[in-house]
GROMACS .gro file of C-alpha atoms in nm:
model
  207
    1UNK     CA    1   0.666  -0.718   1.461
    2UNK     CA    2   0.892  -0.990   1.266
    3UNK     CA    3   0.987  -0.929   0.929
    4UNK     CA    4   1.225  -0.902   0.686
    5UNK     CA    5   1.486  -0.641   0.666
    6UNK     CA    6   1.707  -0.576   0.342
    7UNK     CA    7   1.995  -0.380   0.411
    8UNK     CA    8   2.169  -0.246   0.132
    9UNK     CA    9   2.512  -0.090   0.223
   10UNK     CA   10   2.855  -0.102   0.038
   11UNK     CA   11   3.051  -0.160   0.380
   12UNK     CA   12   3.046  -0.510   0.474
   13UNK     CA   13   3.119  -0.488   0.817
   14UNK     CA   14   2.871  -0.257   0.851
   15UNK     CA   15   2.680  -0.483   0.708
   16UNK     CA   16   2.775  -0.766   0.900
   17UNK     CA   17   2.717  -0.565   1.217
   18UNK     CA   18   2.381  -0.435   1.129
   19UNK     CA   19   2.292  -0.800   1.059
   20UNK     CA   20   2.363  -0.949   1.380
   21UNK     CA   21   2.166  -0.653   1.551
   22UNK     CA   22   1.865  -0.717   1.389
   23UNK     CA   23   1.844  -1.069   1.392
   24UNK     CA   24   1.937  -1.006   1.755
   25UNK     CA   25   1.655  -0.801   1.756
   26UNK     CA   26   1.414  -1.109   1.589
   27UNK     CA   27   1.418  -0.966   1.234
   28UNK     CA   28   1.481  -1.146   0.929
   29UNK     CA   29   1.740  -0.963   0.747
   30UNK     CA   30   1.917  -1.035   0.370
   31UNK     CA   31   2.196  -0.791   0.285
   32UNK     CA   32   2.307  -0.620  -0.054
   33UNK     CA   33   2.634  -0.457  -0.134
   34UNK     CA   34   2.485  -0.278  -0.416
   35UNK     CA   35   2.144  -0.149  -0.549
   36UNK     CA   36   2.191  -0.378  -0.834
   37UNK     CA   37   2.213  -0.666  -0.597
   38UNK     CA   38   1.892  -0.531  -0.462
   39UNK     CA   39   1.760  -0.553  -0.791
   40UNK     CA   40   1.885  -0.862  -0.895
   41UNK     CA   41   1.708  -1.043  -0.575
   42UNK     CA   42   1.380  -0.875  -0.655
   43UNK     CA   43   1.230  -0.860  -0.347
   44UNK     CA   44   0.928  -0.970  -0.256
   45UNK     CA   45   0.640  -0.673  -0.129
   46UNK     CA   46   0.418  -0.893  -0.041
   47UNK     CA   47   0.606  -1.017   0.269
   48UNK     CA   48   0.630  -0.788   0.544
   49UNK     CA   49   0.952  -0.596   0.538
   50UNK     CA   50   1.173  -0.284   0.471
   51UNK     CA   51   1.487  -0.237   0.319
   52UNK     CA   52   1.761  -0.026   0.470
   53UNK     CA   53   1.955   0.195   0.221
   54UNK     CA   54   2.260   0.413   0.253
   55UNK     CA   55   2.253   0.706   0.035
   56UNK     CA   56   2.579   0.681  -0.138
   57UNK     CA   57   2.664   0.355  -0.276
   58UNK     CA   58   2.866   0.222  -0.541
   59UNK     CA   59   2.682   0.244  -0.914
   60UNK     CA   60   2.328   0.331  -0.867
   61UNK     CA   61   2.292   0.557  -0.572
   62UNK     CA   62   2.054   0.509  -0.260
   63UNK     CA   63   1.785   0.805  -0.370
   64UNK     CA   64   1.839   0.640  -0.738
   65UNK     CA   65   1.765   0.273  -0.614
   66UNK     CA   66   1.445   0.461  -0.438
   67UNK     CA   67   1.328   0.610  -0.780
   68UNK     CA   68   1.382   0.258  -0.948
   69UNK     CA   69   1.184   0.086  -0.704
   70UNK     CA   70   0.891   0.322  -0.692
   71UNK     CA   71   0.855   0.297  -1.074
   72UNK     CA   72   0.835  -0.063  -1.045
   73UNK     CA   73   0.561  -0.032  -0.821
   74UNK     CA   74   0.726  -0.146  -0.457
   75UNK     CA   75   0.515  -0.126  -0.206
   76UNK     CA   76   0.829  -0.163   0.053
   77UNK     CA   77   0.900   0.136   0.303
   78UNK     CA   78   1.261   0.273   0.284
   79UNK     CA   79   1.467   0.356   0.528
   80UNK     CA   80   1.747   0.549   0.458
   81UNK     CA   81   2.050   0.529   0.697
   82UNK     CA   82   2.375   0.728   0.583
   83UNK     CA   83   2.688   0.891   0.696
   84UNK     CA   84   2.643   1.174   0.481
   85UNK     CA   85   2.356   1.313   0.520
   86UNK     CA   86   2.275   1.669   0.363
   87UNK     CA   87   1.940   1.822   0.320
   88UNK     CA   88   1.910   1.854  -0.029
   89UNK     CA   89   1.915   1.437  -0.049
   90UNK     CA   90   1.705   1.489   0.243
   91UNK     CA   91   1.407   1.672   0.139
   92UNK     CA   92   1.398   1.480  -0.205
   93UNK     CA   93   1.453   1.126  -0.006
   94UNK     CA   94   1.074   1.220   0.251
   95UNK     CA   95   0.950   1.379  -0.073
   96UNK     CA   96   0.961   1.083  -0.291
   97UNK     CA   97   0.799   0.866   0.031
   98UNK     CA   98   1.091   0.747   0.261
   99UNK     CA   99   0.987   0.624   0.581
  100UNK     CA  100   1.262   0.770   0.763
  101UNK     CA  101   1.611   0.945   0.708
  102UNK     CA  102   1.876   0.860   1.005
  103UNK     CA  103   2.248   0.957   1.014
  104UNK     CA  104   2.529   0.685   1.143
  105UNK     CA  105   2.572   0.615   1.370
  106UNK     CA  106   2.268   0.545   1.462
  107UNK     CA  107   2.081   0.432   1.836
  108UNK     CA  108   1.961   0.070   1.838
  109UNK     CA  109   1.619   0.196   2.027
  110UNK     CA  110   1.654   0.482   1.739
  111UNK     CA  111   1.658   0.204   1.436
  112UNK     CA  112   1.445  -0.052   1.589
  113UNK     CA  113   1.186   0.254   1.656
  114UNK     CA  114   1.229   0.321   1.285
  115UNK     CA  115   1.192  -0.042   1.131
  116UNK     CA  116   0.877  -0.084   1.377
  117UNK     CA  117   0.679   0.223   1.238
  118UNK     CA  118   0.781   0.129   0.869
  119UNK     CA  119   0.649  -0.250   0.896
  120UNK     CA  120   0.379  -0.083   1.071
  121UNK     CA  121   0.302   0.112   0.804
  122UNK     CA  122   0.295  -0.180   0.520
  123UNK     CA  123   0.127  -0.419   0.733
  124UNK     CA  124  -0.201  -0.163   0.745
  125UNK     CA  125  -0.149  -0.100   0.413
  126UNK     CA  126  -0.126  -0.436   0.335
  127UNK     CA  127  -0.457  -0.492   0.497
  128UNK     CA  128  -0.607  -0.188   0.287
  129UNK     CA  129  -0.486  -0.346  -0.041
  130UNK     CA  130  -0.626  -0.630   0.049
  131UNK     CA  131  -1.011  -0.471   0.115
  132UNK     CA  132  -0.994  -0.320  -0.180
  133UNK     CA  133  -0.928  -0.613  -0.362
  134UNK     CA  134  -1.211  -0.771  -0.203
  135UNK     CA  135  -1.431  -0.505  -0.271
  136UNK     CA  136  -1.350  -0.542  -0.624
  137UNK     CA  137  -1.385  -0.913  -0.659
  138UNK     CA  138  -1.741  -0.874  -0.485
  139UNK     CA  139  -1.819  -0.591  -0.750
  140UNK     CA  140  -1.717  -0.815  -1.033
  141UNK     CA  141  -1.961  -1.048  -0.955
  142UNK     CA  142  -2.318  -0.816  -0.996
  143UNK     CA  143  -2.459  -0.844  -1.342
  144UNK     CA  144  -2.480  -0.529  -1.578
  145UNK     CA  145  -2.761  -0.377  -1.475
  146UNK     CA  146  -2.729  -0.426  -1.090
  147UNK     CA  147  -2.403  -0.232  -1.141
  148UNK     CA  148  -2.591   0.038  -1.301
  149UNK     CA  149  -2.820   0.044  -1.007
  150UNK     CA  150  -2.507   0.019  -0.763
  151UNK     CA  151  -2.369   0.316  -0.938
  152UNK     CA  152  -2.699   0.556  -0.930
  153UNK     CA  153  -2.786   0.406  -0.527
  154UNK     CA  154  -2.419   0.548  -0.442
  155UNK     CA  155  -2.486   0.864  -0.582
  156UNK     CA  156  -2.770   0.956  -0.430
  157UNK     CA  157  -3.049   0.820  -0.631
  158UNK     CA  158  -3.393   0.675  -0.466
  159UNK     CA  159  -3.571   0.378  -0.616
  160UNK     CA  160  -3.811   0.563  -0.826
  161UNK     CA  161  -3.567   0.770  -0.955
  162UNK     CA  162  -3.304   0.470  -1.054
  163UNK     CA  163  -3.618   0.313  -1.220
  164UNK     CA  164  -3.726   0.610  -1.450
  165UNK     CA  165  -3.361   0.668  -1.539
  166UNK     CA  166  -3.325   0.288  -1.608
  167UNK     CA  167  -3.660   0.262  -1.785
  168UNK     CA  168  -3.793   0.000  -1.530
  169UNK     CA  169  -4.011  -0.061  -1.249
  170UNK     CA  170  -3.954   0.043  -0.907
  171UNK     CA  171  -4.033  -0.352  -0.772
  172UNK     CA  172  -3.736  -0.417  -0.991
  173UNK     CA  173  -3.459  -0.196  -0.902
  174UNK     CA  174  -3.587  -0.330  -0.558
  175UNK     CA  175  -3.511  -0.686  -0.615
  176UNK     CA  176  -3.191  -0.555  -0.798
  177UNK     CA  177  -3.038  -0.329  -0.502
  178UNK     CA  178  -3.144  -0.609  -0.268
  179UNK     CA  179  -2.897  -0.872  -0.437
  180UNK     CA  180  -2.643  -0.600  -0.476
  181UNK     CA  181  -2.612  -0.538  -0.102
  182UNK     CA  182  -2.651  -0.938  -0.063
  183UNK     CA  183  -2.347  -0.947  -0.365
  184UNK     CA  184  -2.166  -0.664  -0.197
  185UNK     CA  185  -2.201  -0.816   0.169
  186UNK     CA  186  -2.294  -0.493   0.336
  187UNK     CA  187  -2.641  -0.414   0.540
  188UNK     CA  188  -2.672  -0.061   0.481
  189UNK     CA  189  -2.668   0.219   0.213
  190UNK     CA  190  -2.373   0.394   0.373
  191UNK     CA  191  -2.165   0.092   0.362
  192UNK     CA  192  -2.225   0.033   0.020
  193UNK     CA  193  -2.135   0.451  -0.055
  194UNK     CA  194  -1.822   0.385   0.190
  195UNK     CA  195  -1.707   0.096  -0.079
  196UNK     CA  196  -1.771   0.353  -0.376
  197UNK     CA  197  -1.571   0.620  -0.197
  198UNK     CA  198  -1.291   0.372  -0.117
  199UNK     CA  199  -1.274   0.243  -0.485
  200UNK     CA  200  -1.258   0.580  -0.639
  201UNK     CA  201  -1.607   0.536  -0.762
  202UNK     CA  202  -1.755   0.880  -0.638
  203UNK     CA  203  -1.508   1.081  -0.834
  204UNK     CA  204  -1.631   1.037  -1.182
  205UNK     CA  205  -1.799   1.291  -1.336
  206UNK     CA  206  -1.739   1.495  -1.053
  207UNK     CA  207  -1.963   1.335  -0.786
   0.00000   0.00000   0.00000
């Protein structure tokens, strides 16, 4: 899977060497000698890609560079690849959502393997960003009250019921819940509850 690699690593011929393997290897790669630099570039999420980090670095450290990111919102899978690997950096590395934690030097199979599963991993959660997103957009286009019927359909509610509650007729919350499964682009009842569940939807007011 092509994509861009961003390898962040105080040593340049380390880094030099890690970026002719992975180019050999098809991958785009851009190199960093410093978090900052990292920083400074602002890379992209929404292109498919990873960054490599070594732990201890110059200025702000690897698992510090990590925390930055998250808080920024970066959707990018870490890898962290370091000569000095302990467990305490370890455990607080996986913990905080590193996609892997290898120790120089390091297999080619064993780093490819590595970069595959954590492009892998954005790609499909690319894709599930992306349905949600749609999802939303499709909901943002049903009027006030067929969002009130969406919202009592999901939850259980039959027409007559929806139609007491919303002090109307049951031939109306019928033409209603027809355009919001023509709105929503679904066929069926469970796909429309599948969209609630996937938005978050069901969890208010503990449904």
């Amino acid at each position: 899977m092509r994509g861009l690699v961003h390898v962040v690593d105080d040593d340049a011929s380390f880094r030099t060497a890690i970026e002719r393997r992975l180019k050999l290897a098809g991958y785009d790669v851009a190199t960093y000698a410093s978090a900052e630099d990292l920083l400074d570039a602002d890379p992209d999420d929404a292109q498919l890609g990873c960054i490599l980090l070594d732990v201890r670095i110059p200025g702000l450290s690897g698992p510090d560079l990590q925390g930055r990111l998250i808080a920024q919102g970066s959707t990018l899978p870490i890898i962290f690849l370091t000569g000095h690997a302990d467990t305490q950096t370890t455990v607080r590395a996986i913990k905080a959502g590193a996609e892997d934690f290898l120790t120089k030097p390091v297999s080619s199979e064993q780093l490819l393997d590595a970069i595959e599963r954590a492009l892998t991993r954005q790609n499909v959660a690319r894709a599930q960003r992306g349905r949600l997103e749609t999802f939303r957009t499709r909901l943002a286009t049903l009027t006030h009250r067929e969002r009130q019927v969406f919202d009592l359909i999901v939850r259980g509610k039959i027409n007559k019921q929806v139609a007491h509650e919303l002090g109307t007729t049951e031939r109306t919350v019928k033409a209603h819940r027809h355009q919001v499964m023509e709105k929503m682009q679904v066929h069926s009842l469970a796909e429309l509850v599948s969209i609630a569940e996937r938005l978050g939807m069901l969890d208010k007011d503990g449904d």
